[in-house]
Structure formats: C-alpha cells, structure tokens
XYZ file of C-alpha atoms in Angstrom:
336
model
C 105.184 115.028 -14.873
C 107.874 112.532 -15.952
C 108.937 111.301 -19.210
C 110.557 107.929 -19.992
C 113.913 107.044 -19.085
C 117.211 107.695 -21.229
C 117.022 104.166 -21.269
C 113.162 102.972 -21.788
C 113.906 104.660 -25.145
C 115.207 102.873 -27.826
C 114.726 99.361 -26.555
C 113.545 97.000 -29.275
C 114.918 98.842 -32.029
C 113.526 102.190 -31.519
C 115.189 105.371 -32.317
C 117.255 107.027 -28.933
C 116.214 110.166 -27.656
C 119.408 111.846 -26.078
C 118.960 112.573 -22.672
C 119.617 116.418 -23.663
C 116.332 116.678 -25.608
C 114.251 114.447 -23.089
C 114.833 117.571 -20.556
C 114.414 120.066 -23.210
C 110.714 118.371 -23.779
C 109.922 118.050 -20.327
C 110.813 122.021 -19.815
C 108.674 122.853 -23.062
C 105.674 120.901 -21.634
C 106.130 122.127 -17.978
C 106.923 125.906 -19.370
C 109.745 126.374 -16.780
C 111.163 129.278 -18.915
C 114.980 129.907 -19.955
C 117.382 127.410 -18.583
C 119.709 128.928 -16.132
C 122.212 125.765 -14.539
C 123.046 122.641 -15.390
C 124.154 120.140 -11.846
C 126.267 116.745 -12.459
C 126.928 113.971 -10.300
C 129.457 114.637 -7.103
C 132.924 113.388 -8.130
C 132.449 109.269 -6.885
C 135.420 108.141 -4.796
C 137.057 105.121 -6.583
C 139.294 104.183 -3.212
C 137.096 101.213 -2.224
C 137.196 99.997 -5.577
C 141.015 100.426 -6.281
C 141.273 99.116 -2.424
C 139.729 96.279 -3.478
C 141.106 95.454 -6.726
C 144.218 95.593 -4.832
C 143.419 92.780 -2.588
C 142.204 90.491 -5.474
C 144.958 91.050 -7.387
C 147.192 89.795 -3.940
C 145.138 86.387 -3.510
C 145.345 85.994 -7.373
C 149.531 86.469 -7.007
C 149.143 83.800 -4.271
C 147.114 81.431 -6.004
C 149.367 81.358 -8.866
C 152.158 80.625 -6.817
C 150.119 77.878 -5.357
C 149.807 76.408 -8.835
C 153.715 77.092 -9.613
C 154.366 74.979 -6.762
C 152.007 71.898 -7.264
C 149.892 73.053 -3.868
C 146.468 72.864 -6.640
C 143.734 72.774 -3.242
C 145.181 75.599 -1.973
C 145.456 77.644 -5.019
C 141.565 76.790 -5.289
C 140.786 77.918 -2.042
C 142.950 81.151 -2.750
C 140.566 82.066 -5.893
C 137.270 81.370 -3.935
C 138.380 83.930 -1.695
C 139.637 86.719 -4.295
C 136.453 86.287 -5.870
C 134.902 88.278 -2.437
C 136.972 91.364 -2.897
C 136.632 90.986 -6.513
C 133.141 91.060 -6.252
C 132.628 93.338 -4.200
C 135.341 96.169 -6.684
C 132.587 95.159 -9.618
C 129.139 95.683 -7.817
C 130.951 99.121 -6.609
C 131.807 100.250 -9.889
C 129.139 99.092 -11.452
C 127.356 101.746 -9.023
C 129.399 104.377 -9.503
C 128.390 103.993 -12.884
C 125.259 104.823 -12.745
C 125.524 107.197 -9.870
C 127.343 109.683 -12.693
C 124.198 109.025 -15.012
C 122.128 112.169 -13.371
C 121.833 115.323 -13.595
C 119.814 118.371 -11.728
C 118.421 121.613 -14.273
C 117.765 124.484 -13.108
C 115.126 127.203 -15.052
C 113.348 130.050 -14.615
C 110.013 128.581 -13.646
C 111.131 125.384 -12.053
C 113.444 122.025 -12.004
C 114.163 118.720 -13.932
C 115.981 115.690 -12.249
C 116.449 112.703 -13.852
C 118.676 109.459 -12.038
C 119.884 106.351 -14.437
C 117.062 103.870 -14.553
C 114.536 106.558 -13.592
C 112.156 108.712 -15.456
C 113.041 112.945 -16.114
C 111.018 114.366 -13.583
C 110.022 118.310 -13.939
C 108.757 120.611 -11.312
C 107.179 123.880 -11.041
C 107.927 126.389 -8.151
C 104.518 127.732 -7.940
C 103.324 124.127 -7.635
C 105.986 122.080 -6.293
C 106.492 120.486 -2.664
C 109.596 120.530 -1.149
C 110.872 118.783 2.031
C 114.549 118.529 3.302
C 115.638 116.330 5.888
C 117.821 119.161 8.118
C 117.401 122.886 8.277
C 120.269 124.552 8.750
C 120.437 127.308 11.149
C 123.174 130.351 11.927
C 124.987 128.940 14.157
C 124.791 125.569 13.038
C 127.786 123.857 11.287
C 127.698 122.821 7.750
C 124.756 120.695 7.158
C 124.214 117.445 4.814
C 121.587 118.089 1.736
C 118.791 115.654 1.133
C 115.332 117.121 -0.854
C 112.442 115.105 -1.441
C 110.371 117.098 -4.273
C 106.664 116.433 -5.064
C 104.388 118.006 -7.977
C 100.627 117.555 -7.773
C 100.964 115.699 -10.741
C 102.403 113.040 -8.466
C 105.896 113.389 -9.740
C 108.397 112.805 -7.016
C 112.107 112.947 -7.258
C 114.408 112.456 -4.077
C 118.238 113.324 -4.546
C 120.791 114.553 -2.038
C 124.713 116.138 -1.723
C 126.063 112.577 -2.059
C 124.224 112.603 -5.927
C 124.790 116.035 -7.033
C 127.973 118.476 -6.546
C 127.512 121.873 -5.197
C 124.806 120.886 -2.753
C 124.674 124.044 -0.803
C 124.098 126.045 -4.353
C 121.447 124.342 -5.737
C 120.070 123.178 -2.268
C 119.652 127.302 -1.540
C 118.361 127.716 -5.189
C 115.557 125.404 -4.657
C 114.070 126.834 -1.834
C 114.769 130.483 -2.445
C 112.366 129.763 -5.637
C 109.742 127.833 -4.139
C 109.403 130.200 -1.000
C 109.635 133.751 -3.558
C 106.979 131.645 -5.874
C 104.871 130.878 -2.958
C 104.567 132.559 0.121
C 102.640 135.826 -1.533
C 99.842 133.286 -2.205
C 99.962 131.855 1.277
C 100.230 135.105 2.836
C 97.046 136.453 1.000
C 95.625 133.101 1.648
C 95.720 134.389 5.427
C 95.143 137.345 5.491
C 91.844 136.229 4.150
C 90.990 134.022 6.794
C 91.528 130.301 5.075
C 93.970 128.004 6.643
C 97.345 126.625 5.315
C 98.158 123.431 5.352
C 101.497 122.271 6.115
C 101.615 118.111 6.566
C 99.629 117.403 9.700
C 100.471 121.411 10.172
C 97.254 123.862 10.298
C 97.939 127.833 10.012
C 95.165 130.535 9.938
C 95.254 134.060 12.375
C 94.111 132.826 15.396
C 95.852 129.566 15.679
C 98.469 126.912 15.007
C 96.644 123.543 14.533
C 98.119 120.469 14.970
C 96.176 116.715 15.842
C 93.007 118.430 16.987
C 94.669 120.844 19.073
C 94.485 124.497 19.127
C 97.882 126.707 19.948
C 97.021 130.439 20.099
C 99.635 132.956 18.613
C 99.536 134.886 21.930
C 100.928 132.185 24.034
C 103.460 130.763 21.393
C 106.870 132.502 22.656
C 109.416 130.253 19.832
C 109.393 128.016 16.990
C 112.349 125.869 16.501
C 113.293 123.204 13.900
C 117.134 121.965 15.556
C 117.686 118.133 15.311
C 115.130 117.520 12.598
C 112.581 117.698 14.610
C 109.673 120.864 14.987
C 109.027 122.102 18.364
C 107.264 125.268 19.886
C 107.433 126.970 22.997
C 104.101 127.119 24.517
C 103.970 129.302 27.743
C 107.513 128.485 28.582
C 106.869 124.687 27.939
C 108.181 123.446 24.682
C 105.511 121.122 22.744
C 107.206 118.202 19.685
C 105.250 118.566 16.935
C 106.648 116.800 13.586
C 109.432 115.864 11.964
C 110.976 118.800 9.816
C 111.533 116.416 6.827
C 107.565 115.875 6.763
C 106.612 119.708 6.365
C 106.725 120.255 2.857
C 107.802 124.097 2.256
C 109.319 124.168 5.900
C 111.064 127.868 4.868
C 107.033 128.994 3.638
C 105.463 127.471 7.207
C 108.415 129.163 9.054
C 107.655 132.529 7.253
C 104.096 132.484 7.893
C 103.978 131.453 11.681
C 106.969 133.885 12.968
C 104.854 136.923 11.279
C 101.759 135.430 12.824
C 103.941 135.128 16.525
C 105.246 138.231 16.012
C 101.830 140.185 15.450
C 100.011 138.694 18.122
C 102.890 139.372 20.612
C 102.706 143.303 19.598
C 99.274 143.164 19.691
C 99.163 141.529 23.402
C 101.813 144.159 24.213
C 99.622 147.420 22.601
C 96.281 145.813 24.764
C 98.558 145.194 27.579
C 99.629 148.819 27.652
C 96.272 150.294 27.150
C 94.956 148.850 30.308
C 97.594 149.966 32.610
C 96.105 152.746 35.386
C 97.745 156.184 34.139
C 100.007 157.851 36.775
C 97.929 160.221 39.521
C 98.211 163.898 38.446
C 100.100 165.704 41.405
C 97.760 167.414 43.903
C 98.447 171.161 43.739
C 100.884 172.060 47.279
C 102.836 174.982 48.444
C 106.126 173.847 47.147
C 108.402 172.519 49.777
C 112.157 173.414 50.037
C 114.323 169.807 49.915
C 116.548 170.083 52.620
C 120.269 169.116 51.594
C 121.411 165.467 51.282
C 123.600 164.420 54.335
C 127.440 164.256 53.915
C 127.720 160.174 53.199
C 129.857 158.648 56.029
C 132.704 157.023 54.497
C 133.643 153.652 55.666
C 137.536 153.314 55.741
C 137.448 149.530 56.073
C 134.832 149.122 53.430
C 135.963 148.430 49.170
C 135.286 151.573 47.755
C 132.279 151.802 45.927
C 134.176 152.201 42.153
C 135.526 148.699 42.316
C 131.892 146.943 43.397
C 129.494 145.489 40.624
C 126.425 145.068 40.648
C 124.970 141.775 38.842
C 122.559 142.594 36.177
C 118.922 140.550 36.641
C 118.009 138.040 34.644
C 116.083 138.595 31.237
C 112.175 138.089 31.683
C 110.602 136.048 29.608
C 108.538 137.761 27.352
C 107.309 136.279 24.428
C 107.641 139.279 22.540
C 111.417 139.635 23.369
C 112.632 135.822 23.360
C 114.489 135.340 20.242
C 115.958 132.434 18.816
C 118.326 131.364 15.583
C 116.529 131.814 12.583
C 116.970 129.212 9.664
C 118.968 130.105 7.210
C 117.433 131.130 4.152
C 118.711 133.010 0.763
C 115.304 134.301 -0.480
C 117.647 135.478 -4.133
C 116.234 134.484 -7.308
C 117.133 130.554 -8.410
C 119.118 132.162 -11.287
C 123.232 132.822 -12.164
C-alpha cells in the first residue's frame, strides 16, 4: 500500500500531514508492529557543487574585468559561459535536495520507504518481494546495495546505498526478515509436494524447473549466484539460468534448493552404497605361516626415501562433496 506524498498533501490550501504521522498511518494500516530503526539519506557530497560554484564565480571575476576595461563583447561572452557551470552547481543542489528528503523504517512486521515526490510505501515480511541486484558472497569484497521491494498490493519501492546510510545494516535487516518470515511456509509448501515459484524459477522435490526444462536434484552438483548472474552445475557442465536481480527472495530460493541438492546427493549416496556386492566371507584353510619379509636392498645412490613426496590425487568430483561459497546471509531478527 502507499499513501500520498509529504507533498500531495496540503496543496490547494489543505491542512499538511507531517511526514512523521504519514508513516505512523501507513504502519497502523499495514500492522507492522513496534517501530525498531529509523534510516536517513547517505551524507550527499557537495564537491561538484562547490567545484562548480568555484568556476562561475572565476568567469564572473573575468567578466567584470571585461566591463572595467570597456572590452563589453567579451564580458558577454564570459557570462554565457559561467552560466554552464552555474547551471550545472543549481540542478546539482537542487538534487541533493531532495535526495535528503527520504527515509527507510524499520518495524517488527515489516518496512516503510518513502523518496521526495513519491508516495510512503509499506511492506510486510510475510508478504513482501525482495530482489537485490548483487549477492554478496564470503570471499567476495564489499558489495554495492540496491533492493527493489514489491507487495502484492502492487506497492513497489526501489532504493539503494547511494540513498540511504548504513547500507550493509539495513540491507542485512531486510532479508534476514523476509527469509525468517518466509521460508517455514515455503519449506512446508515442499514438503507437501506443491512447487515454489521463484521468477521464471520452479522448485518442488524432484526437480528444478526452469523454461520447460527439467533439472533433477541428483545430477545438480552446485548452485552459484557470482557476477549477478544464477548458474548451476549440471553433471559437471554449468547451465545460465537468470539474472540474480530477477529472483525475488534469492536468500529463500537459495535455502530451499541447497537442502533439496543436499538430500538427493545423500540419498544417491545411501542407494549407491546399498547396491555394492558385500566382501566374500573367507573360505575356511589350515592357516598358513607368512614367511618373513626380505631385508630391503638399500640403494646408496638413490634419495633416501624420508626426503621423497608423494603427490596427493586429485579430488573426485562428487556431487555430494563439491562445495562452493555460500552467500552471505545474517538470518538475526530485523530488530536493535
């Protein structure tokens, strides 16, 4: 749901509703609970603008010197070309303006984000869709923050790091409260036999579905989500699937599939096992005395045998033994 803008209100004479109390409404409507964190606007970095400023003021110093000194043309051509740096110091602080009109709530049961010029948007996490551009993973370095949140109201509000300070709190906060909300529901949802849908995603127990085709657990060996893009490793061949930023509840759809892997891996294993021939039972014989080993020739001209190494074989690739980087994810309550 949204509710009118800060600034739809009070247009035409009407009475102001502070932008306090427009949030406070949306959270009593949407029942999101007890507020728990209020996010403002990143600090905006005024060094274009002052840069810019400075440069005017420089072709305005010339210009007037132009005038002191009769030259009138040239202190006209002067000022046409201040106005461009000018200009541009105005439109960019005109922006930053607005950019410090937002701010990102926080609550027990869900969200509010409201953006100058746009409408307070609230969210449930029970409800809500959430996509982010880049999942960061273990090893990964820092990563950039950009959500894209959906209600099935059709409310949509899209915000990232460069809006909001602290993007790596309330970026964790978000999804640690959609997945807890969430993925008991999905997981049921399985273990009942219905499919969850993830985008152009398909999950159920046998398979993961995606344009028509079929991809057995059994012969899935990874899932992996670097460089924003899905991908799964499908009998040692990897297979594109999507875009990460189009999976809504990527961390829910990561959950699901790696317990789904990981089961039908054990299970291949456990089958696997059972079919092996056991080992022959030893045929009853007079026990035989083992004659003693040889004294071992030593070679003089030979390394000795301490300082030689022997190179370990490689891994095998077992899908039930392949691991990979998992996302990062801080499944903590959204709460301070």
């Amino acid at each position: 749901m949204t509710t009118p803008s800060q600034g739809d209100i009070g247009t035409g004479g009407s009475q102001k509703v502070p932008l306090s109390q427009l949030i406070h409404l949306m959270a009593e409507y949407q029942k999101l609970g007890t507020h728990r964190q209020t996010f403002l606007p990143a600090p905006a970095s005024d060094t274009f603008v002052r840069g810019c400023g400075i440069v005017a003021g420089g072709f305005m110093a010339v210009g007037v010197i132009c005038v002191t000194v009769g030259a009138y043309p040239g202190a006209l051509a002067v000022g046409l070309i201040g106005l461009v740096p000018a200009s541009m110091a105005f439109l960019r602080g005109r922006r930053n303006r607005r950019h410090r009109a937002a701010r990102l709530d926080l609550f027990d049961f869900g969200m509010t984000v409201y953006r100058s010029g746009e409408q307070v948007a609230g969210f449930r996490w029970n409800t809500a869709e959430v996509r982010q551009q880049v999942i960061p993973f273990q090893t990964s370095a820092p990563t950039e923050y950009s959500l894209r949140m959906s209600g099935p109201d059709g409310a949509e509000a899209a915000f990232d790091d460069t809006l909001f300070g602290d993007a790596r709190d309330w970026g964790r906060a978000i999804q640690s409260a959609v997945t807890l909300a969430q993925l008991p529901r999905a997981v049921a949802a399985i273990d009942d036999g219905a499919t969850v849908e993830f985008g152009e995603i398909t999950l159920d127990l046998t398979a993961l579905y995606f344009r028509s085709r079929a991809y057995t657990w059994e012969h899935i060996q990874l899932i992996d989500a670097r460089s924003g893009l899905v991908r799964m490793k499908v009998d040692g061949n990897w297979v594109s699937l999507t875009p990460v930023g189009q999976v809504p509840n990527f961390y829910i759809f990561n959950e699901l599939a790696e317990r789904l892997r990981v089961a039908a891996a054990a299970e291949f294993a456990a089958e696997s096992a059972a079919t092996e021939p056991a080992d022959p039972e030893p045929s009853a014989v007079e026990p035989v005395t083992e004659p003693e080993p040889p004294t071992p020739v030593v070679d003089s001209t030979s390394e000795p045998a301490v300082d030689r190494q022997i190179e370990a074989p490689p891994p095998t690739a077992d899908a039930s033994t392949e691991t990979t980087d998992r996302p990062t994810q801080d499944l903590s309550a959204a709460s301070n």
